[in-house]
Structure formats: structure tokens, C-alpha cells
PDB file of C-alpha atoms in Angstrom:
ATOM      1  CA  MET A   1     -16.219-107.230 -88.009  1.00  0.00           C
ATOM      2  CA  GLN A   2     -19.751-107.181 -86.626  1.00  0.00           C
ATOM      3  CA  MET A   3     -18.444-107.934 -83.131  1.00  0.00           C
ATOM      4  CA  ALA A   4     -15.989-105.037 -83.378  1.00  0.00           C
ATOM      5  CA  GLU A   5     -18.783-102.684 -84.443  1.00  0.00           C
ATOM      6  CA  THR A   6     -20.939-103.881 -81.537  1.00  0.00           C
ATOM      7  CA  GLN A   7     -18.143-103.265 -79.053  1.00  0.00           C
ATOM      8  CA  SER A   8     -17.535 -99.819 -80.566  1.00  0.00           C
ATOM      9  CA  ILE A   9     -21.218 -98.913 -80.237  1.00  0.00           C
ATOM     10  CA  ARG A  10     -21.258-100.122 -76.614  1.00  0.00           C
ATOM     11  CA  GLY A  11     -18.119 -98.128 -75.867  1.00  0.00           C
ATOM     12  CA  GLN A  12     -19.619 -94.989 -77.340  1.00  0.00           C
ATOM     13  CA  ALA A  13     -22.843 -95.506 -75.363  1.00  0.00           C
ATOM     14  CA  SER A  14     -20.876 -95.988 -72.158  1.00  0.00           C
ATOM     15  CA  ALA A  15     -18.850 -92.843 -72.833  1.00  0.00           C
ATOM     16  CA  GLN A  16     -22.042 -90.890 -73.480  1.00  0.00           C
ATOM     17  CA  GLN A  17     -23.503 -92.141 -70.206  1.00  0.00           C
ATOM     18  CA  ARG A  18     -20.393 -91.072 -68.296  1.00  0.00           C
ATOM     19  CA  ALA A  19     -20.372 -87.671 -69.967  1.00  0.00           C
ATOM     20  CA  GLY A  20     -24.119 -87.169 -69.571  1.00  0.00           C
ATOM     21  CA  TRP A  21     -24.481 -87.847 -65.845  1.00  0.00           C
ATOM     22  CA  VAL A  22     -23.987 -84.134 -65.105  1.00  0.00           C
ATOM     23  CA  ALA A  23     -27.461 -82.883 -65.961  1.00  0.00           C
ATOM     24  CA  GLY A  24     -28.847 -79.404 -65.547  1.00  0.00           C
ATOM     25  CA  ARG A  25     -31.250 -80.630 -62.883  1.00  0.00           C
ATOM     26  CA  LEU A  26     -28.359 -82.089 -60.855  1.00  0.00           C
ATOM     27  CA  VAL A  27     -26.376 -78.835 -61.058  1.00  0.00           C
ATOM     28  CA  LEU A  28     -29.455 -76.845 -60.019  1.00  0.00           C
ATOM     29  CA  PHE A  29     -30.074 -79.206 -57.122  1.00  0.00           C
ATOM     30  CA  CYS A  30     -26.463 -78.881 -55.920  1.00  0.00           C
ATOM     31  CA  LEU A  31     -26.572 -75.085 -56.121  1.00  0.00           C
ATOM     32  CA  ALA A  32     -29.885 -74.973 -54.256  1.00  0.00           C
ATOM     33  CA  SER A  33     -28.510 -77.308 -51.564  1.00  0.00           C
ATOM     34  CA  MET A  34     -25.417 -75.126 -51.203  1.00  0.00           C
ATOM     35  CA  ILE A  35     -27.528 -71.985 -50.790  1.00  0.00           C
ATOM     36  CA  VAL A  36     -29.736 -73.677 -48.169  1.00  0.00           C
ATOM     37  CA  THR A  37     -26.633 -74.855 -46.284  1.00  0.00           C
ATOM     38  CA  VAL A  38     -25.055 -71.393 -46.253  1.00  0.00           C
ATOM     39  CA  VAL A  39     -28.285 -69.717 -45.147  1.00  0.00           C
ATOM     40  CA  ALA A  40     -28.843 -72.330 -42.425  1.00  0.00           C
ATOM     41  CA  GLY A  41     -25.271 -71.815 -41.206  1.00  0.00           C
ATOM     42  CA  LEU A  42     -25.735 -68.064 -41.035  1.00  0.00           C
ATOM     43  CA  VAL A  43     -28.958 -68.517 -39.088  1.00  0.00           C
ATOM     44  CA  GLN A  44     -27.214 -70.860 -36.657  1.00  0.00           C
ATOM     45  CA  VAL A  45     -24.358 -68.452 -35.881  1.00  0.00           C
ATOM     46  CA  SER A  46     -26.825 -65.618 -35.302  1.00  0.00           C
ATOM     47  CA  PHE A  47     -28.142 -67.068 -32.039  1.00  0.00           C
ATOM     48  CA  GLY A  48     -26.484 -68.173 -28.830  1.00  0.00           C
ATOM     49  CA  GLU A  49     -25.909 -67.357 -25.183  1.00  0.00           C
ATOM     50  CA  TYR A  50     -23.771 -64.343 -26.052  1.00  0.00           C
ATOM     51  CA  SER A  51     -26.164 -61.563 -27.051  1.00  0.00           C
ATOM     52  CA  MET A  52     -25.536 -59.916 -30.414  1.00  0.00           C
ATOM     53  CA  THR A  53     -27.672 -58.762 -33.298  1.00  0.00           C
ATOM     54  CA  ILE A  54     -27.917 -60.648 -36.571  1.00  0.00           C
ATOM     55  CA  GLN A  55     -25.994 -57.857 -38.299  1.00  0.00           C
ATOM     56  CA  GLU A  56     -23.174 -58.106 -35.747  1.00  0.00           C
ATOM     57  CA  ALA A  57     -23.016 -61.887 -36.093  1.00  0.00           C
ATOM     58  CA  TRP A  58     -22.935 -61.808 -39.890  1.00  0.00           C
ATOM     59  CA  HIS A  59     -20.379 -58.996 -39.865  1.00  0.00           C
ATOM     60  CA  ALA A  60     -18.179 -61.180 -37.632  1.00  0.00           C
ATOM     61  CA  VAL A  61     -18.563 -64.113 -40.049  1.00  0.00           C
ATOM     62  CA  PHE A  62     -17.445 -62.056 -43.053  1.00  0.00           C
ATOM     63  CA  ASN A  63     -14.875 -60.020 -41.155  1.00  0.00           C
ATOM     64  CA  PRO A  64     -11.925 -59.764 -43.597  1.00  0.00           C
ATOM     65  CA  ASN A  65      -9.505 -59.406 -40.682  1.00  0.00           C
ATOM     66  CA  VAL A  66     -10.364 -62.993 -39.750  1.00  0.00           C
ATOM     67  CA  MET A  67     -11.281 -64.566 -43.094  1.00  0.00           C
ATOM     68  CA  PHE A  68      -7.962 -63.584 -44.710  1.00  0.00           C
ATOM     69  CA  ASN A  69      -5.798 -63.858 -41.584  1.00  0.00           C
ATOM     70  CA  LEU A  70      -3.318 -66.730 -41.967  1.00  0.00           C
ATOM     71  CA  TYR A  71      -2.513 -66.671 -38.245  1.00  0.00           C
ATOM     72  CA  ALA A  72      -6.206 -67.085 -37.407  1.00  0.00           C
ATOM     73  CA  TRP A  73      -6.563 -70.056 -39.766  1.00  0.00           C
ATOM     74  CA  SER A  74      -3.382 -71.549 -38.375  1.00  0.00           C
ATOM     75  CA  ALA A  75      -4.940 -71.347 -34.908  1.00  0.00           C
ATOM     76  CA  PHE A  76      -8.199 -72.844 -36.125  1.00  0.00           C
ATOM     77  CA  LEU A  77      -6.738 -75.732 -38.126  1.00  0.00           C
ATOM     78  CA  PHE A  78      -3.486 -76.477 -36.309  1.00  0.00           C
ATOM     79  CA  GLY A  79      -4.176 -75.307 -32.750  1.00  0.00           C
ATOM     80  CA  THR A  80      -1.571 -72.548 -32.634  1.00  0.00           C
ATOM     81  CA  GLU A  81      -2.012 -69.382 -30.587  1.00  0.00           C
ATOM     82  CA  LEU A  82      -5.115 -67.403 -31.497  1.00  0.00           C
ATOM     83  CA  PRO A  83      -4.354 -63.852 -32.712  1.00  0.00           C
ATOM     84  CA  GLU A  84      -6.059 -60.826 -31.205  1.00  0.00           C
ATOM     85  CA  MET A  85      -9.683 -60.588 -32.341  1.00  0.00           C
ATOM     86  CA  SER A  86     -12.837 -58.795 -31.271  1.00  0.00           C
ATOM     87  CA  THR A  87     -15.198 -60.477 -28.817  1.00  0.00           C
ATOM     88  CA  ALA A  88     -17.839 -60.977 -31.513  1.00  0.00           C
ATOM     89  CA  SER A  89     -15.305 -62.626 -33.841  1.00  0.00           C
ATOM     90  CA  ILE A  90     -14.102 -64.955 -31.085  1.00  0.00           C
ATOM     91  CA  VAL A  91     -17.664 -65.985 -30.238  1.00  0.00           C
ATOM     92  CA  VAL A  92     -18.625 -66.591 -33.867  1.00  0.00           C
ATOM     93  CA  TRP A  93     -15.411 -68.119 -35.193  1.00  0.00           C
ATOM     94  CA  ASN A  94     -14.282 -70.048 -32.126  1.00  0.00           C
ATOM     95  CA  LEU A  95     -17.608 -71.202 -30.684  1.00  0.00           C
ATOM     96  CA  ARG A  96     -20.413 -71.113 -33.256  1.00  0.00           C
ATOM     97  CA  LEU A  97     -18.882 -71.736 -36.683  1.00  0.00           C
ATOM     98  CA  PRO A  98     -17.130 -74.991 -35.667  1.00  0.00           C
ATOM     99  CA  ARG A  99     -20.565 -76.508 -35.020  1.00  0.00           C
ATOM    100  CA  VAL A 100     -21.650 -75.495 -38.520  1.00  0.00           C
ATOM    101  CA  PHE A 101     -18.509 -76.935 -40.126  1.00  0.00           C
ATOM    102  CA  VAL A 102     -18.777 -80.230 -38.235  1.00  0.00           C
ATOM    103  CA  GLY A 103     -22.457 -80.508 -39.156  1.00  0.00           C
ATOM    104  CA  ILE A 104     -21.686 -79.941 -42.833  1.00  0.00           C
ATOM    105  CA  ILE A 105     -18.784 -82.414 -42.869  1.00  0.00           C
ATOM    106  CA  ALA A 106     -20.737 -85.061 -40.936  1.00  0.00           C
ATOM    107  CA  GLY A 107     -23.747 -84.718 -43.220  1.00  0.00           C
ATOM    108  CA  ALA A 108     -21.623 -84.966 -46.352  1.00  0.00           C
ATOM    109  CA  THR A 109     -19.774 -87.979 -44.951  1.00  0.00           C
ATOM    110  CA  LEU A 110     -23.023 -89.776 -44.131  1.00  0.00           C
ATOM    111  CA  ALA A 111     -24.302 -89.085 -47.648  1.00  0.00           C
ATOM    112  CA  VAL A 112     -21.153 -90.488 -49.266  1.00  0.00           C
ATOM    113  CA  SER A 113     -21.194 -93.467 -46.898  1.00  0.00           C
ATOM    114  CA  GLY A 114     -24.800 -94.284 -47.802  1.00  0.00           C
ATOM    115  CA  ALA A 115     -24.055 -93.964 -51.520  1.00  0.00           C
ATOM    116  CA  ILE A 116     -21.055 -96.302 -51.222  1.00  0.00           C
ATOM    117  CA  PHE A 117     -23.026 -98.925 -49.314  1.00  0.00           C
ATOM    118  CA  GLN A 118     -25.865 -98.808 -51.857  1.00  0.00           C
ATOM    119  CA  ALA A 119     -23.433 -99.090 -54.779  1.00  0.00           C
ATOM    120  CA  VAL A 120     -21.471-101.970 -53.251  1.00  0.00           C
ATOM    121  CA  THR A 121     -24.520-103.980 -52.191  1.00  0.00           C
ATOM    122  CA  ARG A 122     -26.656-102.924 -55.207  1.00  0.00           C
ATOM    123  CA  ASN A 123     -29.491-102.337 -52.761  1.00  0.00           C
ATOM    124  CA  GLU A 124     -31.218 -98.994 -52.243  1.00  0.00           C
ATOM    125  CA  LEU A 125     -32.050 -99.915 -48.635  1.00  0.00           C
ATOM    126  CA  ALA A 126     -28.414-100.464 -47.648  1.00  0.00           C
ATOM    127  CA  SER A 127     -26.904 -97.985 -45.203  1.00  0.00           C
ATOM    128  CA  PRO A 128     -24.448 -97.982 -42.276  1.00  0.00           C
ATOM    129  CA  PHE A 129     -27.475 -98.430 -40.000  1.00  0.00           C
ATOM    130  CA  VAL A 130     -29.060-101.343 -41.868  1.00  0.00           C
ATOM    131  CA  LEU A 131     -25.738-103.182 -42.237  1.00  0.00           C
ATOM    132  CA  GLY A 132     -24.882-102.929 -38.538  1.00  0.00           C
ATOM    133  CA  VAL A 133     -21.903-100.599 -38.962  1.00  0.00           C
ATOM    134  CA  SER A 134     -23.393 -97.809 -36.855  1.00  0.00           C
ATOM    135  CA  SER A 135     -24.439-100.115 -34.034  1.00  0.00           C
ATOM    136  CA  GLY A 136     -20.997-101.756 -34.055  1.00  0.00           C
ATOM    137  CA  ALA A 137     -19.332 -98.358 -33.767  1.00  0.00           C
ATOM    138  CA  GLY A 138     -21.766 -97.365 -31.001  1.00  0.00           C
ATOM    139  CA  PHE A 139     -21.039-100.533 -29.045  1.00  0.00           C
ATOM    140  CA  ALA A 140     -17.283 -99.926 -29.309  1.00  0.00           C
ATOM    141  CA  VAL A 141     -17.697 -96.350 -28.034  1.00  0.00           C
ATOM    142  CA  LEU A 142     -19.981 -97.384 -25.183  1.00  0.00           C
ATOM    143  CA  ALA A 143     -17.667-100.218 -24.104  1.00  0.00           C
ATOM    144  CA  THR A 144     -14.699 -97.836 -24.144  1.00  0.00           C
ATOM    145  CA  LEU A 145     -16.461 -95.208 -22.036  1.00  0.00           C
ATOM    146  CA  ILE A 146     -17.705 -97.698 -19.450  1.00  0.00           C
ATOM    147  CA  VAL A 147     -14.887-100.255 -19.291  1.00  0.00           C
ATOM    148  CA  PHE A 148     -11.813 -98.436 -20.659  1.00  0.00           C
ATOM    149  CA  GLY A 149     -12.436 -94.822 -19.679  1.00  0.00           C
ATOM    150  CA  GLY A 150      -8.780 -93.919 -20.135  1.00  0.00           C
ATOM    151  CA  LEU A 151      -9.108 -94.323 -23.918  1.00  0.00           C
ATOM    152  CA  ALA A 152     -11.808 -91.643 -24.259  1.00  0.00           C
ATOM    153  CA  SER A 153      -9.413 -89.373 -26.157  1.00  0.00           C
ATOM    154  CA  VAL A 154      -9.293 -91.771 -29.121  1.00  0.00           C
ATOM    155  CA  LEU A 155     -13.031 -92.468 -29.346  1.00  0.00           C
ATOM    156  CA  PRO A 156     -13.280 -91.545 -33.067  1.00  0.00           C
ATOM    157  CA  LEU A 157     -10.641 -94.154 -33.922  1.00  0.00           C
ATOM    158  CA  ILE A 158     -12.318 -96.742 -31.714  1.00  0.00           C
ATOM    159  CA  ALA A 159     -15.694 -96.012 -33.329  1.00  0.00           C
ATOM    160  CA  THR A 160     -14.125 -96.516 -36.755  1.00  0.00           C
ATOM    161  CA  LEU A 161     -12.612 -99.837 -35.714  1.00  0.00           C
ATOM    162  CA  GLY A 162     -15.915-100.967 -34.186  1.00  0.00           C
ATOM    163  CA  GLY A 163     -17.789-100.168 -37.381  1.00  0.00           C
ATOM    164  CA  ALA A 164     -15.164-101.978 -39.477  1.00  0.00           C
ATOM    165  CA  VAL A 165     -15.353-105.089 -37.273  1.00  0.00           C
ATOM    166  CA  ALA A 166     -19.153-105.060 -37.537  1.00  0.00           C
ATOM    167  CA  PHE A 167     -19.056-104.906 -41.337  1.00  0.00           C
ATOM    168  CA  ILE A 168     -16.442-107.688 -41.534  1.00  0.00           C
ATOM    169  CA  LEU A 169     -18.731-109.777 -39.326  1.00  0.00           C
ATOM    170  CA  VAL A 170     -21.702-109.025 -41.592  1.00  0.00           C
ATOM    171  CA  TYR A 171     -19.708-109.952 -44.696  1.00  0.00           C
ATOM    172  CA  THR A 172     -18.507-113.194 -43.076  1.00  0.00           C
ATOM    173  CA  ILE A 173     -22.049-114.225 -42.141  1.00  0.00           C
ATOM    174  CA  ALA A 174     -23.353-113.375 -45.623  1.00  0.00           C
ATOM    175  CA  TRP A 175     -20.520-115.204 -47.410  1.00  0.00           C
ATOM    176  CA  LYS A 176     -21.442-118.532 -48.968  1.00  0.00           C
ATOM    177  CA  GLY A 177     -19.168-119.100 -51.941  1.00  0.00           C
ATOM    178  CA  GLY A 178     -19.846-115.432 -52.644  1.00  0.00           C
ATOM    179  CA  THR A 179     -22.389-112.980 -51.380  1.00  0.00           C
ATOM    180  CA  SER A 180     -25.485-111.151 -52.524  1.00  0.00           C
ATOM    181  CA  PRO A 181     -27.261-107.881 -51.641  1.00  0.00           C
ATOM    182  CA  VAL A 182     -30.112-109.771 -49.967  1.00  0.00           C
ATOM    183  CA  ARG A 183     -27.793-111.849 -47.756  1.00  0.00           C
ATOM    184  CA  LEU A 184     -25.773-108.756 -46.828  1.00  0.00           C
ATOM    185  CA  VAL A 185     -28.888-106.880 -45.713  1.00  0.00           C
ATOM    186  CA  LEU A 186     -30.243-109.855 -43.764  1.00  0.00           C
ATOM    187  CA  ALA A 187     -26.889-110.408 -42.052  1.00  0.00           C
ATOM    188  CA  GLY A 188     -26.672-106.671 -41.349  1.00  0.00           C
ATOM    189  CA  VAL A 189     -30.068-106.676 -39.636  1.00  0.00           C
ATOM    190  CA  ILE A 190     -28.960-109.584 -37.437  1.00  0.00           C
ATOM    191  CA  VAL A 191     -25.642-107.980 -36.466  1.00  0.00           C
ATOM    192  CA  ASN A 192     -27.370-104.637 -35.902  1.00  0.00           C
ATOM    193  CA  MET A 193     -29.837-106.167 -33.442  1.00  0.00           C
ATOM    194  CA  VAL A 194     -27.068-108.050 -31.595  1.00  0.00           C
ATOM    195  CA  PHE A 195     -24.926-104.938 -31.114  1.00  0.00           C
ATOM    196  CA  GLN A 196     -27.941-102.856 -30.084  1.00  0.00           C
ATOM    197  CA  SER A 197     -28.796-105.456 -27.449  1.00  0.00           C
ATOM    198  CA  LEU A 198     -25.213-105.419 -26.201  1.00  0.00           C
ATOM    199  CA  GLN A 199     -25.380-101.625 -25.990  1.00  0.00           C
ATOM    200  CA  GLN A 200     -28.486-101.800 -23.819  1.00  0.00           C
ATOM    201  CA  GLY A 201     -26.789-104.389 -21.607  1.00  0.00           C
ATOM    202  CA  LEU A 202     -23.715-102.225 -21.091  1.00  0.00           C
ATOM    203  CA  PHE A 203     -25.810 -99.397 -19.675  1.00  0.00           C
ATOM    204  CA  PHE A 204     -26.488-101.549 -16.591  1.00  0.00           C
ATOM    205  CA  PHE A 205     -22.759-101.476 -15.790  1.00  0.00           C
ATOM    206  CA  ALA A 206     -22.494 -97.675 -15.902  1.00  0.00           C
ATOM    207  CA  ASP A 207     -22.306 -96.118 -12.442  1.00  0.00           C
ATOM    208  CA  ASP A 208     -21.372 -92.570 -13.481  1.00  0.00           C
ATOM    209  CA  LEU A 209     -24.199 -90.409 -14.823  1.00  0.00           C
ATOM    210  CA  GLY A 210     -21.660 -88.293 -16.741  1.00  0.00           C
ATOM    211  CA  VAL A 211     -20.450 -91.379 -18.603  1.00  0.00           C
ATOM    212  CA  VAL A 212     -24.034 -92.284 -19.502  1.00  0.00           C
ATOM    213  CA  GLN A 213     -24.716 -88.759 -20.801  1.00  0.00           C
ATOM    214  CA  THR A 214     -21.519 -88.817 -22.862  1.00  0.00           C
ATOM    215  CA  ALA A 215     -22.432 -92.224 -24.280  1.00  0.00           C
ATOM    216  CA  VAL A 216     -25.957 -91.101 -25.182  1.00  0.00           C
ATOM    217  CA  ALA A 217     -24.524 -88.015 -26.890  1.00  0.00           C
ATOM    218  CA  TRP A 218     -22.209 -90.244 -28.930  1.00  0.00           C
ATOM    219  CA  LEU A 219     -24.954 -92.712 -29.856  1.00  0.00           C
ATOM    220  CA  THR A 220     -27.577 -90.127 -30.811  1.00  0.00           C
ATOM    221  CA  GLY A 221     -25.228 -87.442 -32.154  1.00  0.00           C
ATOM    222  CA  SER A 222     -24.757 -83.955 -30.793  1.00  0.00           C
ATOM    223  CA  LEU A 223     -22.979 -80.751 -31.780  1.00  0.00           C
ATOM    224  CA  THR A 224     -22.981 -79.408 -28.219  1.00  0.00           C
ATOM    225  CA  GLY A 225     -19.543 -78.210 -27.156  1.00  0.00           C
ATOM    226  CA  THR A 226     -18.116 -78.762 -30.638  1.00  0.00           C
ATOM    227  CA  GLY A 227     -14.921 -76.819 -31.321  1.00  0.00           C
ATOM    228  CA  TRP A 228     -12.072 -76.717 -33.789  1.00  0.00           C
ATOM    229  CA  ASP A 229     -10.629 -79.942 -32.353  1.00  0.00           C
ATOM    230  CA  GLU A 230     -13.721 -81.762 -33.613  1.00  0.00           C
ATOM    231  CA  VAL A 231     -13.454 -79.964 -36.976  1.00  0.00           C
ATOM    232  CA  ARG A 232      -9.913 -81.315 -37.418  1.00  0.00           C
ATOM    233  CA  ILE A 233     -11.087 -84.850 -36.614  1.00  0.00           C
ATOM    234  CA  ALA A 234     -14.098 -84.539 -38.923  1.00  0.00           C
ATOM    235  CA  ILE A 235     -11.912 -83.334 -41.795  1.00  0.00           C
ATOM    236  CA  LEU A 236      -9.843 -86.511 -41.533  1.00  0.00           C
TER     237      LEU A 236
END
């Protein structure tokens, strides 16, 4: 009887914890972050090589003829033919906004990735960088660009596979009848350094400056030249 009461109390406490994780401070933080993101996006689309005022840029962003145009969204998301639009709308929606969307999606994905790694390893220092996943993906991209240039069109998939192989390698090294957060982090640091060294070595085999620039852009991250094709990949 006492055991049943204890289990009931624990169950109620657990339910209260699950129901109470949404706190007012968390909601306020999320709303503030959303406002900052929207404002930053509007600032970003207001400047570029094509000269237009801030009012013109913002009017193009909230142009109902584009926002509620199914043919325009079909062109953006599925690559169909772009309907007739004003020059300002084309510049904002086809050139500037994709960079904002990719930045938002990439940032959110990195945040979720870091949270997953920290939850799995039970270590607040764990991240795709510490555990060697990022360096493994970077090595796969660099090797593809330098050695297998014909596969450049599937670089996102190759980067994903490289990161997965790196994490499997980390987990294998850390496994000893089980694993622990400390061993995972230590193994991740080792694998990270190995793949970073291999990346530096591959640069000596690159003869084309364009390939080197593309590789550096992939390794450091860049939104230059980002379009709706990259938005579609980022959404996946």
C-alpha cells in the first residue's frame, strides 16, 4: 500500500514537472526572440546592391500580391515558373528573403542539434563541434570538392553522411561495455582533431582557387548567393 502511494506521488510530481515546463519567462523569451528575428530579417532585406528605400523594401516584403499568391509560392518552394512581379518584389523575394529564411532554419537546426547532443550525452559542453560531427562533415565536403568534383550537387547529403560516420566513430571509440558522457566528449575531441588535420592536409591537393573558396565557404558558413534552392534543402 505504501509503495503504491509512493509511486502515485512520484507520478503526480512527474506530471506536474511536464506540465510546468512552459513558464511565463520561457514564453516571454520566445516572443522576444521572434520579434528580434523578424526585425533583423527586415533590416537585412532593406539593403543590397539594388538601390531601394526601406519603405519600398518593406512594402515588397508585405506585398499581398506576392504573400497570398499561390503561383508565387509554388515557384519559390517547387521551382515552377515565377509569375509576373514588380522589380522590387523580385529582388526582395527571390534574392534577399531566401538568405533570411536559410539563416533562420540553419540557426534553429543548430540549436536543436546542440540540445539533442547535450540531452543524449548528459553533458552541457556537448555539441556537434565538440563531438567531431562538424569536422567529419567538413572533411567529407572538402574531399568531395577536391577529389570527386562531379558530386558537388549532392554536397548536403555527403556532409550529412560524413557527420554520421564521425559520430559512429566517436561512439565506437567511447564504447567499453557501455559509454559515458566523459568518454564521448574525450573521443569527440580526438576525432575532431583528426578530421581537422585531414582537412588541412587536403588543401595541399587543391589546384583550383575556386574550389578552395567554395570549400572555405562550406567550412565557415556563408549565405552569399543563397536562393530558394538552398531554402528547399534547408527545410528538409
